[in-house]
Amino acid sequence: MDPKAVKSDLVLILDYGSQYTHLITRRIRSLNIFSLCISGTSSLETITSHNPKVVILSGGPHSVHSANSPTFPSGFVEWAQKGGIFVLGVCYGLQLIVQRLGGQVDVGQRQEYGRMEIEVEKNLGVFGNKKVGDKQVVWMSHGDETVKLPYGFEVVARSQQGAVAAVENREMRFFGLQYHPEVTHSPEGMDTLRYFLFDVCGVSPGWNMENVLDEEIRVINDAVGPEEHVICALSGGVDSTVAATLVHKAIGDRLHCIFVDNGLLRYKERERVAETFESDLHLPVTCVDASNEFLSKLKGVVDPEMKRKIIGKEFISIFDAFAHELEQKLGKKPAYLVQGTLYPDVIESCPPPGSGRTHSHTIKSHHNVGGLPKDMKLKLIEPLKLLFKDEVRQLGRILNVPDAFLKRHPFPGPGLAVRVLGDVTEGNALDILRQVDEIFIQSIKDAGLYDSIWQAFAVFLPVRSVGVQGDQRTHSHVVALRAVTSQDGMTADWYYFEHKFLDDVARKICNSVRGVNRVVQDITSKPPSTIEWE
Ligand code: XMP
């Protein structure tokens, strides 16, 4: 979609690598204000091209004193002054403002990490709606400290230790918060952001999914025109389903979807997904059973990355054949391809030093199944590329996509191939895994826990252990259960089930899945583990 057509003022976030930067963007969007996040070291030209009303300089793990610490471009302050732009620095962002405008930030005099009380000293700026002496709990996370303010700035709040907690220069429209208002550990943080954006900056809102839907449909229609055809590969997940439903609403049956059964799907997945696509969403879908092709190519392969490559390549050749068939049938090549790319995949940020990240594109590239054949020359339609996952779900709801789809746990593109450790074609590993996974997931649903878990699944281990079943010694398979909580899959914690629940599930698995005599639970977080075992 075209960000310029959004009916809302824009709050632009310059990202300096804080783990909370995306959260600020999402919090602001929850106020129906459009917000975008770009790299903190973007050029002045890039920043101004967005035409923001407010710029927020995010937190970050850097110190303004380190060599090469990221900063805003020269000319930024002058541009903000001339253009009537409001600027808010958060944590590192505040220290950048102080240092760049001639104040002083000292290293490590008084460190503040975690819960802290602050007191309003002046009812100005972000605290214009508070009384002098008002106290509130906030979340701090800083080693450096402001010791001298730039000319024209005032302290409006201090921490219980006396450190500067909030500053402002009303005339310049520059503000700063040393704490993180975006996290829930700052209980009044959202109120402060709301007051700042609406009352201090006078931002007009207008970002909501109804508007986004109208705008998307207009943009898709404009791009595709009245003649062209579009293809889309459905995975059965939230993103591709919502993207396809949206494009279908815009251009109708000139959208052609393909759903590939690669033999690595979960229990009855093809049937369940196909049924919903047809009867609930009325999407034109061609289901292709390519399990033999995939599984024969995976025979004997144990290396996880090799599995991913083989699956990606095979997927592309099927996709290519689909495009070719359509060309024969329609008498013209489909010109566009829909992809369910989300905003976190396209955000460029300033990653923390030593994280090994360049920007988010790089982190996730191995997660995309395959890629696109070079000679397909399809133009991309990415209708969700400005949206976060929760916004995609909201959009899906407006489009009447059933909750069963919208609330589904993420499922990796290579499917069960990365959940059967080692050779996926060995014995009846896939079959056993499907049965175990189904019991585990169904039990989670029956216990009402599905929506509180980010992702849950079973893993088939390529080892056998000794057991005793019906007075007989068995030498059967071990399966692992994994359930995690997470915000975005980048970090995760294992989910705490009650012992009774685990006991019931383990019993049920051993009693009903032939070939399994031992069930273990994975209790590692990410890091140090990853969510998937391969
Ligand atoms: P990891 O295992 O890297 O997983 O902690 C993070 C999230 O990504 C999913 N995942 C994948 N998704 N292709 C995908 O489409 C992949 O190759 C892949 N590997 C992991 C994983 O399920 C989790 O949600």
Coordinates of C-alpha atoms in Angstrom, one line a residue, residues 441-453 495 501:
I441 CA -2.2 -30.0 20.0
Q442 CA -5.7 -31.4 20.5
S443 CA -5.0 -31.7 24.3
I444 CA -3.7 -28.2 24.4
K445 CA -6.9 -27.0 22.7
D446 CA -9.1 -29.1 25.0
A447 CA -7.4 -27.6 28.0
G448 CA -8.1 -24.1 26.6
L449 CA -4.3 -23.3 26.4
Y450 CA -3.9 -22.9 22.7
D451 CA -4.2 -19.1 22.5
S452 CA -1.7 -18.6 25.4
I453 CA 1.0 -20.5 23.7
Y495 CA 5.7 -22.9 28.4
F501 CA -1.6 -32.1 31.8

